[in-house]
Tab-separated table of C-alpha atoms in Angstrom:
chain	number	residue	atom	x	y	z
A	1	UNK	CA	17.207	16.657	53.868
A	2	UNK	CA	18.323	19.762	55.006
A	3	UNK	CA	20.871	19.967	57.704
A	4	UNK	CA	20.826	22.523	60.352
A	5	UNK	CA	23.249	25.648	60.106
A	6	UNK	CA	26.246	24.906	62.256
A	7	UNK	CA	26.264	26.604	65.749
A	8	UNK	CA	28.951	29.300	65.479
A	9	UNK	CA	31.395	29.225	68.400
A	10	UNK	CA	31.464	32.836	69.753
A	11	UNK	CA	34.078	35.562	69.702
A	12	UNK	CA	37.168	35.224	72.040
A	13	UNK	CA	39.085	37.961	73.439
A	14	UNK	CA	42.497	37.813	71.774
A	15	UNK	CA	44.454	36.607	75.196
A	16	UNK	CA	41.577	34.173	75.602
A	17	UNK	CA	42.152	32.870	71.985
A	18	UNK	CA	45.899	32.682	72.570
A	19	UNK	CA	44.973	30.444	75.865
A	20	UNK	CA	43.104	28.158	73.503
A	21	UNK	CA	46.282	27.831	71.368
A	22	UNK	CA	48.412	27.115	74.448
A	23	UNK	CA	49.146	23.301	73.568
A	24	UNK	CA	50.642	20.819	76.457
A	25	UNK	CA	54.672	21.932	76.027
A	26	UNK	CA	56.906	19.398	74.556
A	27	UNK	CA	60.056	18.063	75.564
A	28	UNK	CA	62.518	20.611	76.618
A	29	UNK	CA	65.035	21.950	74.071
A	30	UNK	CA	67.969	24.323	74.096
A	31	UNK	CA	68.675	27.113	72.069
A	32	UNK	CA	72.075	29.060	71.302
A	33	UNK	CA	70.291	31.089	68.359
A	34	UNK	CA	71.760	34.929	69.925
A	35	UNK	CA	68.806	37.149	68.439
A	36	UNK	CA	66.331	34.369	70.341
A	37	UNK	CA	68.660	35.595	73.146
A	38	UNK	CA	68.038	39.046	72.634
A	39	UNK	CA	64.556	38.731	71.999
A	40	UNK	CA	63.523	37.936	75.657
A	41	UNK	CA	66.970	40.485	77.030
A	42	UNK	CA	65.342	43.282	75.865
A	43	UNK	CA	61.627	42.663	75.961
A	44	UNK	CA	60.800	42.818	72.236
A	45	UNK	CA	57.232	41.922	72.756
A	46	UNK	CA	56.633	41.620	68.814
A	47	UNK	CA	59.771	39.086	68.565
A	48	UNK	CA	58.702	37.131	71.609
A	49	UNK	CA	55.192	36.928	70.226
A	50	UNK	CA	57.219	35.186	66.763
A	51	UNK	CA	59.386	33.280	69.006
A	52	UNK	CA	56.570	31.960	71.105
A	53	UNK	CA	54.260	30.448	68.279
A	54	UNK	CA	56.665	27.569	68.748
A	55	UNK	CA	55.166	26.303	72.428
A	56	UNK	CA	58.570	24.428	73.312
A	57	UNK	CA	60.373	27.805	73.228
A	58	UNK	CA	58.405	28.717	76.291
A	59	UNK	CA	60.341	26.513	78.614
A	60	UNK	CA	63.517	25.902	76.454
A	61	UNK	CA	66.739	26.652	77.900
A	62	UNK	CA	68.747	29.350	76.517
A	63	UNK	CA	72.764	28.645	76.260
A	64	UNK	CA	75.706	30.899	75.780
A	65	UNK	CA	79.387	29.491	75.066
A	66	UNK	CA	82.104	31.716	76.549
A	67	UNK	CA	85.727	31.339	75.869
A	68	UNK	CA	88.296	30.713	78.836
A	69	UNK	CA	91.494	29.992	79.443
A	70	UNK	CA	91.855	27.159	81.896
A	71	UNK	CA	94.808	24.988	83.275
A	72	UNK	CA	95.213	21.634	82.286
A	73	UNK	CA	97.975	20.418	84.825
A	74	UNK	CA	98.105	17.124	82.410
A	75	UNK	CA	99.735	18.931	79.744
A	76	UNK	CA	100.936	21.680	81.865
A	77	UNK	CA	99.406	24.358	79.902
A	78	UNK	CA	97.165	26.891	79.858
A	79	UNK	CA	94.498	25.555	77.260
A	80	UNK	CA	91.022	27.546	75.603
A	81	UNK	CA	88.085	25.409	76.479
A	82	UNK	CA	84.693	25.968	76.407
A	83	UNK	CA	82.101	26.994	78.993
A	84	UNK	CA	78.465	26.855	78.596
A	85	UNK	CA	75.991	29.327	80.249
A	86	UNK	CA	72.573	27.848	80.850
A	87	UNK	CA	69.576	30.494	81.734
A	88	UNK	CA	65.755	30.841	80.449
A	89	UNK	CA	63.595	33.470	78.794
A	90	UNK	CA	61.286	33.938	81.553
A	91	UNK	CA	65.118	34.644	83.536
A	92	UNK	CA	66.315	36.856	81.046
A	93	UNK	CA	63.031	39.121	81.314
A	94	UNK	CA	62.653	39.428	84.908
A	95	UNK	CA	66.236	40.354	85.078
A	96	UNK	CA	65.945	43.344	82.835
A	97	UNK	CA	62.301	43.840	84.313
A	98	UNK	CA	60.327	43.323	81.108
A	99	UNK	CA	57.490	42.725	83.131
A	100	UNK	CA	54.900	42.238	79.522
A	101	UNK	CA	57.352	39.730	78.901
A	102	UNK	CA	57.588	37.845	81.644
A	103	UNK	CA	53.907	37.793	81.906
A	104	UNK	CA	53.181	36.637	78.348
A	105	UNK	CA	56.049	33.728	79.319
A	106	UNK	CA	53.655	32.526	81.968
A	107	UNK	CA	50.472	33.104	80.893
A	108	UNK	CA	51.781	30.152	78.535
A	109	UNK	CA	53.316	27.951	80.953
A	110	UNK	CA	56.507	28.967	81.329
A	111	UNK	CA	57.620	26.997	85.157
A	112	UNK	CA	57.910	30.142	87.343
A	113	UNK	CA	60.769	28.008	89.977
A	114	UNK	CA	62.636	26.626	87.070
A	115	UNK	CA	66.329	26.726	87.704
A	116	UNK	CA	68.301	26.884	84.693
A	117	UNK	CA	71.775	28.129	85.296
A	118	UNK	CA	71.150	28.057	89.404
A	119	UNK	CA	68.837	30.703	89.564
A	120	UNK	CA	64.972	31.267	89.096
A	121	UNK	CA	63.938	33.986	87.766
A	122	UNK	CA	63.008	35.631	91.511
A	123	UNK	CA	65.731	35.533	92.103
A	124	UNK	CA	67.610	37.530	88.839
A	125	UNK	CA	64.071	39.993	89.315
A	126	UNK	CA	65.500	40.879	93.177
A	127	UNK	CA	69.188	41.509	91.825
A	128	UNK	CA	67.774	43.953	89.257
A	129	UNK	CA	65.048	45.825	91.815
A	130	UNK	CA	62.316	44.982	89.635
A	131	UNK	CA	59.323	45.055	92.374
A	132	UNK	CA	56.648	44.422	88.975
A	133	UNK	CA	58.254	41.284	88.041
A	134	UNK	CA	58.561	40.279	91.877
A	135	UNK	CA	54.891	40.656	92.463
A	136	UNK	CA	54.219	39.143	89.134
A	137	UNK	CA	56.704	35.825	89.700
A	138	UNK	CA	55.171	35.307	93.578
A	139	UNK	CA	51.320	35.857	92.051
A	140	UNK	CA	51.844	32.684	89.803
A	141	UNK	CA	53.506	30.461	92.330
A	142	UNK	CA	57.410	31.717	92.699
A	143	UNK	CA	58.516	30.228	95.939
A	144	UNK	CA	59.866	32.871	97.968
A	145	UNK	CA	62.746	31.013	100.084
A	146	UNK	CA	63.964	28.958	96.940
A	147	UNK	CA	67.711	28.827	97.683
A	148	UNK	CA	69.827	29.362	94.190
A	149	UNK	CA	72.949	26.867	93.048
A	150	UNK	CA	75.177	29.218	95.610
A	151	UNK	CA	73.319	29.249	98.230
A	152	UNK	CA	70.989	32.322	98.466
A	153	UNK	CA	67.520	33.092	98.950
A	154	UNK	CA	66.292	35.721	96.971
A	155	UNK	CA	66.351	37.896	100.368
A	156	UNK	CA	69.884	37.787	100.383
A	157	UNK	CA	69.732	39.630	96.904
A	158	UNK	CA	67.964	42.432	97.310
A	159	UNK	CA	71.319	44.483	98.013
A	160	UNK	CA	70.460	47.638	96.218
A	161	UNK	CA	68.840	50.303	97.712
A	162	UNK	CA	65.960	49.705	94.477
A	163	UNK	CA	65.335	46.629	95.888
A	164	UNK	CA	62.936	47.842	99.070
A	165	UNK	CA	60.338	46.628	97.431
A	166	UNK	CA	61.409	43.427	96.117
A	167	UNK	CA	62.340	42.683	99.954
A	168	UNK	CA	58.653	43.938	101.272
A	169	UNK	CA	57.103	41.898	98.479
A	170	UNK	CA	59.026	38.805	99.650
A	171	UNK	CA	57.945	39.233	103.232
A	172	UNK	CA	54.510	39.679	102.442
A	173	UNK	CA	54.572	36.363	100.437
A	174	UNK	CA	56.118	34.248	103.293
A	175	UNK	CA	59.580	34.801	102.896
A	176	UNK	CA	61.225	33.634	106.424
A	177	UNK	CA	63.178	37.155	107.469
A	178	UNK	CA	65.939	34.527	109.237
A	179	UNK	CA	66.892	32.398	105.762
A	180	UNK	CA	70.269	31.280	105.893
A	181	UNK	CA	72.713	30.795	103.011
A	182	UNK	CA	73.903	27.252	102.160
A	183	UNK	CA	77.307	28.032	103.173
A	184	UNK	CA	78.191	31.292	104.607
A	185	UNK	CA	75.041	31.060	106.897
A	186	UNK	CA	74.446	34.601	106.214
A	187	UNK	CA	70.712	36.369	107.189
A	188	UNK	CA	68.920	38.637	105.438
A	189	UNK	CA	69.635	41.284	108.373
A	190	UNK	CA	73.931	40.145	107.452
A	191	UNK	CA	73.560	41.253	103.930
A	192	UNK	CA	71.509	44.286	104.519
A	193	UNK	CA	74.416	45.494	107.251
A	194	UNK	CA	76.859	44.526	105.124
A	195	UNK	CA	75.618	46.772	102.359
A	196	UNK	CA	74.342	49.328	105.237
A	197	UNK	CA	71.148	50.017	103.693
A	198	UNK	CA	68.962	51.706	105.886
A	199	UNK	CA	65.558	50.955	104.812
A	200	UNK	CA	65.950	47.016	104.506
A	201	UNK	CA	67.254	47.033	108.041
A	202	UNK	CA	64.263	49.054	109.742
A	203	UNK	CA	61.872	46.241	107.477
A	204	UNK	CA	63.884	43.520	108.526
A	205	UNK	CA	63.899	44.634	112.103
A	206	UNK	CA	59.867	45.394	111.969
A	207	UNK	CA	59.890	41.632	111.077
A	208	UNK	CA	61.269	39.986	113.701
A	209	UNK	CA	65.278	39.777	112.066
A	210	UNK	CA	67.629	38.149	114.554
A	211	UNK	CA	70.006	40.569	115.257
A	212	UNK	CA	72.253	38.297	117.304
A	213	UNK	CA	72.265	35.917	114.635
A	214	UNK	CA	75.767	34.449	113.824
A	215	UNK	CA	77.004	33.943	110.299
A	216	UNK	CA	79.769	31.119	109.309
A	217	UNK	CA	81.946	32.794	111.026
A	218	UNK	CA	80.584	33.769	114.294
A	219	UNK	CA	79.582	37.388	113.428
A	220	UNK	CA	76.650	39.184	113.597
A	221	UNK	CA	75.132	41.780	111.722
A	222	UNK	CA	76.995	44.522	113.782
A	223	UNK	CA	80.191	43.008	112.759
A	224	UNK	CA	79.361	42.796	108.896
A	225	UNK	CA	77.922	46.743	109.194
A	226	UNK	CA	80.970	47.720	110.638
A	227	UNK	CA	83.339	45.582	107.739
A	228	UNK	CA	81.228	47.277	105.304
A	229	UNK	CA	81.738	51.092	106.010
A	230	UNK	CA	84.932	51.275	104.244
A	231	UNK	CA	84.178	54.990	102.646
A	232	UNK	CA	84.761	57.908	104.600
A	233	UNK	CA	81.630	59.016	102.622
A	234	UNK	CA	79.233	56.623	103.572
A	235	UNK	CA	80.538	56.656	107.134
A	236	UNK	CA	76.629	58.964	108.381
A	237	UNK	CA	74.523	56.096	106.444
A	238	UNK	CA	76.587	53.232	108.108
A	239	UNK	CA	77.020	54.764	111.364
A	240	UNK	CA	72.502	55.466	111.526
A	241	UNK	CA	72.629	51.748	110.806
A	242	UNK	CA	74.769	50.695	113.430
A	243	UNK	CA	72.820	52.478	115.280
A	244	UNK	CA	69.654	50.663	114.775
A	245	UNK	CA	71.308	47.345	115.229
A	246	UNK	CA	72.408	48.513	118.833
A	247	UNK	CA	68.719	49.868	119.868
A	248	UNK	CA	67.416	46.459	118.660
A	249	UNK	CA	69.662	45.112	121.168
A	250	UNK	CA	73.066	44.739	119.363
A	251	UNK	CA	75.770	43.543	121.649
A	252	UNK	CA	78.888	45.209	120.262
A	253	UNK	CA	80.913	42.958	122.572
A	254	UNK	CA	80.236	40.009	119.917
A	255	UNK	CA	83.214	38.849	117.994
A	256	UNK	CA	83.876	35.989	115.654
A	257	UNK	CA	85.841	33.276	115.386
A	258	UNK	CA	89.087	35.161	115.014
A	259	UNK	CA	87.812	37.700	117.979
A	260	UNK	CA	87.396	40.664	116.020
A	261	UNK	CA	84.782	42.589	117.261
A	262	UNK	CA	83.227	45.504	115.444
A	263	UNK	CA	85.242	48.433	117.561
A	264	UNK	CA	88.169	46.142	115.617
A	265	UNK	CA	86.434	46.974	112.418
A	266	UNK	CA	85.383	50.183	112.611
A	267	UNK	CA	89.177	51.245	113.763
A	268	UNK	CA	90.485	48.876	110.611
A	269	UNK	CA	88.268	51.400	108.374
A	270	UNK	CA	88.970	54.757	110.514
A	271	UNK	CA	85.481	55.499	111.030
A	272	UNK	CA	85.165	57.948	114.320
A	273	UNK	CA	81.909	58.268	113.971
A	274	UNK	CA	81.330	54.646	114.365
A	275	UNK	CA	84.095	54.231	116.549
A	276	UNK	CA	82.576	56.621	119.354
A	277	UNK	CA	78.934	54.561	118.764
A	278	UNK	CA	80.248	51.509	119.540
A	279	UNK	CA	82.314	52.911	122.775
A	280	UNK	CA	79.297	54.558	123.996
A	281	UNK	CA	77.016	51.163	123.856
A	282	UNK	CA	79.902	49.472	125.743
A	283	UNK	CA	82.365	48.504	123.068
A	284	UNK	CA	85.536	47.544	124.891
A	285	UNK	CA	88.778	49.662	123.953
A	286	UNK	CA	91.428	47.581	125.178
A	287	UNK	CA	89.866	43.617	124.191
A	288	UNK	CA	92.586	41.919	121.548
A	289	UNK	CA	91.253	39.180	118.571
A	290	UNK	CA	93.233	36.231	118.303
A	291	UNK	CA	96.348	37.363	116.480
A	292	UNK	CA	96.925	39.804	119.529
A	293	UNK	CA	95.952	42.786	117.956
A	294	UNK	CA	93.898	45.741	119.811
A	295	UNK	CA	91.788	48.319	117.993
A	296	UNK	CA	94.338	50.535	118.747
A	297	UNK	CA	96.873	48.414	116.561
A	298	UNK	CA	94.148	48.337	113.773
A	299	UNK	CA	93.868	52.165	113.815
A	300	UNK	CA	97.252	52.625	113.896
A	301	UNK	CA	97.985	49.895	110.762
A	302	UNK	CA	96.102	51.994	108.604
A	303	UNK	CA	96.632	55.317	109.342
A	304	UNK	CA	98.874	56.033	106.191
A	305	UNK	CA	95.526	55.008	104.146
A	306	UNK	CA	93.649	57.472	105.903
A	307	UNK	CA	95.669	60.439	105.578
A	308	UNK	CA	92.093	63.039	105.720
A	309	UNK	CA	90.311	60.992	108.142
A	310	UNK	CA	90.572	62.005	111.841
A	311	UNK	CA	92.703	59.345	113.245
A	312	UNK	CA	93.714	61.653	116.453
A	313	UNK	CA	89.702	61.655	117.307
A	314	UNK	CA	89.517	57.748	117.172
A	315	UNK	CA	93.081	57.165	119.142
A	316	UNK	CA	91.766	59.728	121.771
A	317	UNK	CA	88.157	58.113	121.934
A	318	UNK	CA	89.749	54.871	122.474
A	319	UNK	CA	92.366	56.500	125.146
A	320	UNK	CA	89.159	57.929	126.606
A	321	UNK	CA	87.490	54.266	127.207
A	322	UNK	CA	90.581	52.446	128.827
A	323	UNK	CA	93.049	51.866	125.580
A	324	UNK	CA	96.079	51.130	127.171
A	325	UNK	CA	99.308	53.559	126.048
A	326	UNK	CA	100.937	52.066	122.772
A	327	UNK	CA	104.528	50.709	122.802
A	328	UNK	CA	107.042	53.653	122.041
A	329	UNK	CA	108.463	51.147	119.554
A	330	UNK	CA	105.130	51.753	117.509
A	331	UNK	CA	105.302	55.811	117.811
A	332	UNK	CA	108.238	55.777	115.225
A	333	UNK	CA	105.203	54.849	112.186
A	334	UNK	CA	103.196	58.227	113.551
A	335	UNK	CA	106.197	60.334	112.597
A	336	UNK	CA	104.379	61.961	109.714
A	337	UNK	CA	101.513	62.335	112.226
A	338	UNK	CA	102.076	64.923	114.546
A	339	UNK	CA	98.565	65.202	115.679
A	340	UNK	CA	98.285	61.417	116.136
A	341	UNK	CA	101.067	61.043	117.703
A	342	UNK	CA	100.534	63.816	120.294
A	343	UNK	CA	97.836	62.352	121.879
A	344	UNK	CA	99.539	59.386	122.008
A	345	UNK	CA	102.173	60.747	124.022
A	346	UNK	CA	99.938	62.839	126.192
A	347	UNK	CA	99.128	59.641	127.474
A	348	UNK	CA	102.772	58.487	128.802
A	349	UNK	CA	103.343	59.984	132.529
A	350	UNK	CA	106.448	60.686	130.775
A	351	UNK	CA	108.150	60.784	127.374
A	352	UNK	CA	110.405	57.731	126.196
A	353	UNK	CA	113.713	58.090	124.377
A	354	UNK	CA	112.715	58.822	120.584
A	355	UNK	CA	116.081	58.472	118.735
A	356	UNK	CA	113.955	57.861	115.513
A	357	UNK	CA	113.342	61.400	115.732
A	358	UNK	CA	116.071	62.035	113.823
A	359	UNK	CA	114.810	60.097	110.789
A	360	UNK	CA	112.987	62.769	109.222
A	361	UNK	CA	114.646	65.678	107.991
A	362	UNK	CA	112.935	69.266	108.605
A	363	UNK	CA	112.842	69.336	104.834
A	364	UNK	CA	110.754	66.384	104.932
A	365	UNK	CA	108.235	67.986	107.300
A	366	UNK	CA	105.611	70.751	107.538
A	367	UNK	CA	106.702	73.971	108.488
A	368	UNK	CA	103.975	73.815	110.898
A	369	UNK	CA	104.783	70.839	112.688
A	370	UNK	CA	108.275	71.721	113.371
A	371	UNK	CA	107.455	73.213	116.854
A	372	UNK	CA	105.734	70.239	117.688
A	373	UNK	CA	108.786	68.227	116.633
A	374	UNK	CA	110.831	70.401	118.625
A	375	UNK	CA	109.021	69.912	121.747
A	376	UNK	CA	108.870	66.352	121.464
A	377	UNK	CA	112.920	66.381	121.568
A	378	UNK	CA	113.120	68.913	124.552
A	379	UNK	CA	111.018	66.703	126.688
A	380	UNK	CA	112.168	63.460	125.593
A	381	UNK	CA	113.747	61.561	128.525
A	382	UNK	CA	112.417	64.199	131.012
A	383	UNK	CA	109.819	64.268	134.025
A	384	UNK	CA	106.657	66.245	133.092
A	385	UNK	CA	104.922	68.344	134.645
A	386	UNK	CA	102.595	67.905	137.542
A	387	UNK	CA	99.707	68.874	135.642
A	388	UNK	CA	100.214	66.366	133.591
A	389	UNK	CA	101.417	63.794	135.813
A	390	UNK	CA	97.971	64.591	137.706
A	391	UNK	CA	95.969	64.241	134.591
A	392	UNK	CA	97.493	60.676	133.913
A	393	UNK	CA	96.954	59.837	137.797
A	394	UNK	CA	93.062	60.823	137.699
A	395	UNK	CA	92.995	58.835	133.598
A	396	UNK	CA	94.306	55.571	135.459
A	397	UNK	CA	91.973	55.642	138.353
A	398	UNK	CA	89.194	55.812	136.125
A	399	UNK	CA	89.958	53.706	133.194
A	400	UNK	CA	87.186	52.621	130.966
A	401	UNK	CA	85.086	54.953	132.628
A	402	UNK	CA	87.022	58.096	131.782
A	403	UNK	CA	85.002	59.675	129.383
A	404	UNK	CA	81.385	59.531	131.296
A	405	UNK	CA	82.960	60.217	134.485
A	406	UNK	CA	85.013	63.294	133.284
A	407	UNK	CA	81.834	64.742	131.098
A	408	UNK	CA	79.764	64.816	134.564
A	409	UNK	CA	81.903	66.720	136.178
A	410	UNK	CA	81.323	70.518	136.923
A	411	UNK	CA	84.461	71.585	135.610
A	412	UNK	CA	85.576	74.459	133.148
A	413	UNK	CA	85.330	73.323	129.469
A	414	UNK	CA	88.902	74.020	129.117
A	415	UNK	CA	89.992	71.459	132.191
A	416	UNK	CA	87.399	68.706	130.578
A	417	UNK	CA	89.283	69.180	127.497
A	418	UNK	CA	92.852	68.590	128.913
A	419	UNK	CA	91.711	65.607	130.826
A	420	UNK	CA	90.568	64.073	127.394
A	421	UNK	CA	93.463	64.688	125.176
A	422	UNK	CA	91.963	67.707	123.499
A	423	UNK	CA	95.107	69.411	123.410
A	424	UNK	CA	95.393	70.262	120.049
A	425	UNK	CA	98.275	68.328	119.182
A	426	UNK	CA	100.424	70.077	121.635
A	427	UNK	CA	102.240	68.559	124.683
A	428	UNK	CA	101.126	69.333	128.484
């Protein structure tokens, strides 16, 4: 009897064939073998192949045992002990953006929301900026609001400017734009502020972001923009996002828990720029937070670290919008400050005893501000003039509104000027 030639099963593609290998994964195991490690860190695509032939490597968890020196208050010691780092290839990819990688890992099953370590891997793709492995992750199943072991969404981690995309690609997948953090109750629109990138706060804004939303600690995007522009040069970029914050209806009258508003901020990091923003939208000069302190007092704490910035334009913009007149006790700190602290007395209807004149030498001083110094001692103790005594007359009646009303007025350039302080760091 003659049997019939065996039906010959036809040609695969190779990734097709591979699928047909793809067993059912077995239980889970971990690995501490560092060139396994590497394999997936640097997206060796012939090694993963090799490591992947085993399908429990797929899944398995991949552990890293770091050194540290902890207390041990039962010995009262400082003791080594060992600490073990849990993550996963399909982690280690996406955070290097291997994107062949990370699509080879779950092409074979790899579990796209796995955890390992507190993170998924959509979460270590949106630290990085890798928009290919973002797409790639949400395409198999990633969930988009997955909140990691501390709390944050993978919104909340897309703080680099490189990580538009990831943020777009989130929102498109049906990330919610409000997410809060576990803890801190931080938004999206906190962490974008707080970093003041520009971009993620006009896509945040063109999707519905709560801009009066409160973190933890009562504050509101404003207030963490204003925190966060601590460089003189990234005062432009912080100061076009605080302004997109106010025309999405920003109330720069918000303050937290402890009452610091952002004016309280923006003085703590001598940003004038930001400073006259605020004041314009209705930022009040003269409010205090809870330890008593104005913005004035936080311009004035940090003048010394701000020797370049233009300290003398913020105390005169706050002057402008109804500061109230310092104590003369805190005039003695400006002493290395002439033009600070001429504006500052410009505002007293008269001059106050300054004994701690006399503390600095003239060696110790500019040759330039010595007049200034000078003048300062002449008129200290004495009635000023009437000019003067009218500008401080008209500055009083108006208050807060100083600025506005004195700018509509049809008045000589030079006269605007003296009512606002512009004097140069000279006394009138």
């Amino acid at each position: 009897m003659i049997r019939p030639p065996l039906a010959r099963a036809p040609r695969l593609p190779p990734r097709q064939q591979r699928l047909q290998e793809v067993r059912a994964p077995p239980p889970q195991i971990r690995c501490r073998d560092t060139s396994i490690h590497n394999t997936f860190m640097f997206g060796d695509m012939k090694g993963v192949y090799a490591v992947l032939k085993d399908p429990a490597m797929v899944n398995a968890l991949m552990e890293t045992v770091h050194e540290e020196m902890v207390w041990a208050p039962e010995m009262g010691m400082w003791t080594l002990s060992s600490k073990v780092k849990q993550t996963s290839g399909l982690r280690l990819a996406a955070s290097r953006g291997h994107t062949a990688c990370v699509e080879e890992l779950l092409f074979r099953g790899a579990e796209v929301n796995a955890d390992p370590g507190g993170n998924t891997a959509l979460h270590d793709a949106c630290i990085g900026g890798h928009s290919d492995c973002v797409q790639l992750l949400l395409s198999h199943g990633a969930e988009p609001e997955v909140l990691a072991a501390d709390g944050s969404a993978p919104l909340h981690l897309c703080t680099s400017a490189q990580s538009f995309h990831c943020a777009k690609l989130l929102l498109e997948g049906g990330a919610d734009i409000n997410v809060r953090s576990r803890e801190s109750r931080l938004t999206p629109l906190h962490v974008a502020a707080q970093r003041g990138l520009e971009e993620h706060i006009e896509l945040f804004l063109s999707h519905g972001a709560d801009v009066l939303a409160t973190n933890r600690e009562g504050e509101t995007p404003l207030n963490a923009a204003c925190s966060g522009a601590e460089r003189p040069s990234e005062a432009g970029r912080y100061r076009r996002v605080i302004q997109k914050l106010l025309d999405a209806g920003a109330n720069p009258q918000t303050a937290g828990r402890k009452q610091h508003t952002p004016l309280h901020n923006a003085c703590t990091n001598c940003c004038s720029r930001i400073v006259d923003v605020l004041l314009q939208h209705g930022a009040r000069a003269d409010v205090e937070n809870s330890a008593g302190y104005t913005p004035m007092d936080c311009l004035l704490q940090v003048v010394e670290d701000y020797p370049t910035q233009e300290s003398e334009a913020i105390a005169r913009s706050l002057l402008n919008y109804g500061a109230k007149p310092v104590s003369p006790k805190v005039l003695k700190r400006l002493t290395f400050y002439p033009d600070v602290l001429g504006v500052m007395l410009n505002s007293y209807t008269s001059i106050p005893p300054c004994e701690w004149l006399d503390s600095p030498s003239p060696d110790t001083l500019p040759q330039e501000h010595l007049p200034f110094f000078c003048s300062v001692r002449q008129w200290s103790g004495q009635p000023r003039s009437l000019q003067h005594l009218c500008r401080c007359a008209l500055r009083q009646h108006l208050g807060a509104r100083c600025y506005l009303a004195v700018c509509n007025l049809d008045i000589p350039g030079s006269v605007r000027d003296y009512l606002l302080l512009c004097n140069n760091g000279t006394l009138q």
